């Protein structure tokens, strides 16, 4: 079976598992437009209006120009808590559960 490649036109979204977040802040350094540390010391994703999404499992679209920064955040995260998945089928393409 061939592994599916992610195309540039494919819509992706990202979410953070706060239960695993170490509060390191690497994600906010890579992509401050998408990630932010809250007063509780944990990272959260933001929507396109720069509002923190604090509901458990809340996801936000990955803007194409920031895809590399978001993917690097997922790869470098010490807590392995950043998940990037396809919107179309919810398959994780980057992060700890990516196949």
mmCIF file with all atom_site columns, C-alpha atoms in Angstrom, residues 10-60:
data_model
loop_
_atom_site.group_PDB
_atom_site.id
_atom_site.type_symbol
_atom_site.label_atom_id
_atom_site.label_alt_id
_atom_site.label_comp_id
_atom_site.label_asym_id
_atom_site.label_entity_id
_atom_site.label_seq_id
_atom_site.pdbx_PDB_ins_code
_atom_site.Cartn_x
_atom_site.Cartn_y
_atom_site.Cartn_z
_atom_site.occupancy
_atom_site.B_iso_or_equiv
_atom_site.pdbx_formal_charge
_atom_site.auth_seq_id
_atom_site.auth_comp_id
_atom_site.auth_asym_id
_atom_site.auth_atom_id
_atom_site.pdbx_PDB_model_num
ATOM 1  C CA . UNK A 1 10 ? -5.174  19.830 0.899  1.00 0.00 ? 10 UNK A CA 1
ATOM 2  C CA . UNK A 1 11 ? -6.844  21.513 3.873  1.00 0.00 ? 11 UNK A CA 1
ATOM 3  C CA . UNK A 1 12 ? -5.122  20.748 7.183  1.00 0.00 ? 12 UNK A CA 1
ATOM 4  C CA . UNK A 1 13 ? -5.949  21.608 10.762 1.00 0.00 ? 13 UNK A CA 1
ATOM 5  C CA . UNK A 1 14 ? -3.898  21.519 13.945 1.00 0.00 ? 14 UNK A CA 1
ATOM 6  C CA . UNK A 1 15 ? -4.756  20.863 17.574 1.00 0.00 ? 15 UNK A CA 1
ATOM 7  C CA . UNK A 1 16 ? -2.818  20.503 20.820 1.00 0.00 ? 16 UNK A CA 1
ATOM 8  C CA . UNK A 1 17 ? -3.287  17.879 23.513 1.00 0.00 ? 17 UNK A CA 1
ATOM 9  C CA . UNK A 1 18 ? -2.866  20.041 26.632 1.00 0.00 ? 18 UNK A CA 1
ATOM 10 C CA . UNK A 1 19 ? -2.583  16.902 28.809 1.00 0.00 ? 19 UNK A CA 1
ATOM 11 C CA . UNK A 1 20 ? 0.814   16.289 27.178 1.00 0.00 ? 20 UNK A CA 1
ATOM 12 C CA . UNK A 1 21 ? 1.916   19.923 26.760 1.00 0.00 ? 21 UNK A CA 1
ATOM 13 C CA . UNK A 1 22 ? 5.146   20.753 28.610 1.00 0.00 ? 22 UNK A CA 1
ATOM 14 C CA . UNK A 1 23 ? 4.689   24.520 28.206 1.00 0.00 ? 23 UNK A CA 1
ATOM 15 C CA . UNK A 1 24 ? 8.054   24.714 26.456 1.00 0.00 ? 24 UNK A CA 1
ATOM 16 C CA . UNK A 1 25 ? 6.770   27.301 23.969 1.00 0.00 ? 25 UNK A CA 1
ATOM 17 C CA . UNK A 1 26 ? 8.668   26.032 20.929 1.00 0.00 ? 26 UNK A CA 1
ATOM 18 C CA . UNK A 1 27 ? 5.417   26.042 18.940 1.00 0.00 ? 27 UNK A CA 1
ATOM 19 C CA . UNK A 1 28 ? 4.758   29.700 19.730 1.00 0.00 ? 28 UNK A CA 1
ATOM 20 C CA . UNK A 1 29 ? 8.305   30.543 18.630 1.00 0.00 ? 29 UNK A CA 1
ATOM 21 C CA . UNK A 1 30 ? 7.878   28.732 15.297 1.00 0.00 ? 30 UNK A CA 1
ATOM 22 C CA . UNK A 1 31 ? 4.335   29.888 14.499 1.00 0.00 ? 31 UNK A CA 1
ATOM 23 C CA . UNK A 1 32 ? 3.052   32.648 16.820 1.00 0.00 ? 32 UNK A CA 1
ATOM 24 C CA . UNK A 1 33 ? 0.164   33.219 14.393 1.00 0.00 ? 33 UNK A CA 1
ATOM 25 C CA . UNK A 1 34 ? -1.148  29.736 15.219 1.00 0.00 ? 34 UNK A CA 1
ATOM 26 C CA . UNK A 1 35 ? 0.100   28.899 18.749 1.00 0.00 ? 35 UNK A CA 1
ATOM 27 C CA . UNK A 1 36 ? 0.156   30.819 22.023 1.00 0.00 ? 36 UNK A CA 1
ATOM 28 C CA . UNK A 1 37 ? 0.955   30.037 25.640 1.00 0.00 ? 37 UNK A CA 1
ATOM 29 C CA . UNK A 1 38 ? -1.873  30.936 27.996 1.00 0.00 ? 38 UNK A CA 1
ATOM 30 C CA . UNK A 1 39 ? -1.703  32.095 31.602 1.00 0.00 ? 39 UNK A CA 1
ATOM 31 C CA . UNK A 1 40 ? -1.844  28.416 32.687 1.00 0.00 ? 40 UNK A CA 1
ATOM 32 C CA . UNK A 1 41 ? 1.536   27.886 30.977 1.00 0.00 ? 41 UNK A CA 1
ATOM 33 C CA . UNK A 1 42 ? 0.135   25.563 28.309 1.00 0.00 ? 42 UNK A CA 1
ATOM 34 C CA . UNK A 1 43 ? 0.012   26.055 24.550 1.00 0.00 ? 43 UNK A CA 1
ATOM 35 C CA . UNK A 1 44 ? -3.220  26.483 22.624 1.00 0.00 ? 44 UNK A CA 1
ATOM 36 C CA . UNK A 1 45 ? -4.106  27.044 18.975 1.00 0.00 ? 45 UNK A CA 1
ATOM 37 C CA . UNK A 1 46 ? -5.638  30.307 17.811 1.00 0.00 ? 46 UNK A CA 1
ATOM 38 C CA . UNK A 1 47 ? -8.293  30.963 15.213 1.00 0.00 ? 47 UNK A CA 1
ATOM 39 C CA . UNK A 1 48 ? -7.943  33.450 12.361 1.00 0.00 ? 48 UNK A CA 1
ATOM 40 C CA . UNK A 1 49 ? -9.219  36.224 14.654 1.00 0.00 ? 49 UNK A CA 1
ATOM 41 C CA . UNK A 1 50 ? -6.257  35.626 17.020 1.00 0.00 ? 50 UNK A CA 1
ATOM 42 C CA . UNK A 1 51 ? -8.540  34.142 19.715 1.00 0.00 ? 51 UNK A CA 1
ATOM 43 C CA . UNK A 1 52 ? -7.262  31.282 21.875 1.00 0.00 ? 52 UNK A CA 1
ATOM 44 C CA . UNK A 1 53 ? -9.262  28.073 21.431 1.00 0.00 ? 53 UNK A CA 1
ATOM 45 C CA . UNK A 1 54 ? -9.306  26.516 24.882 1.00 0.00 ? 54 UNK A CA 1
ATOM 46 C CA . UNK A 1 55 ? -11.874 23.753 24.425 1.00 0.00 ? 55 UNK A CA 1
ATOM 47 C CA . UNK A 1 56 ? -10.368 20.272 24.669 1.00 0.00 ? 56 UNK A CA 1
ATOM 48 C CA . UNK A 1 57 ? -9.372  19.090 21.198 1.00 0.00 ? 57 UNK A CA 1
ATOM 49 C CA . UNK A 1 58 ? -10.133 22.450 19.561 1.00 0.00 ? 58 UNK A CA 1
ATOM 50 C CA . UNK A 1 59 ? -8.570  22.613 16.102 1.00 0.00 ? 59 UNK A CA 1
ATOM 51 C CA . UNK A 1 60 ? -7.762  25.501 13.791 1.00 0.00 ? 60 UNK A CA 1
#
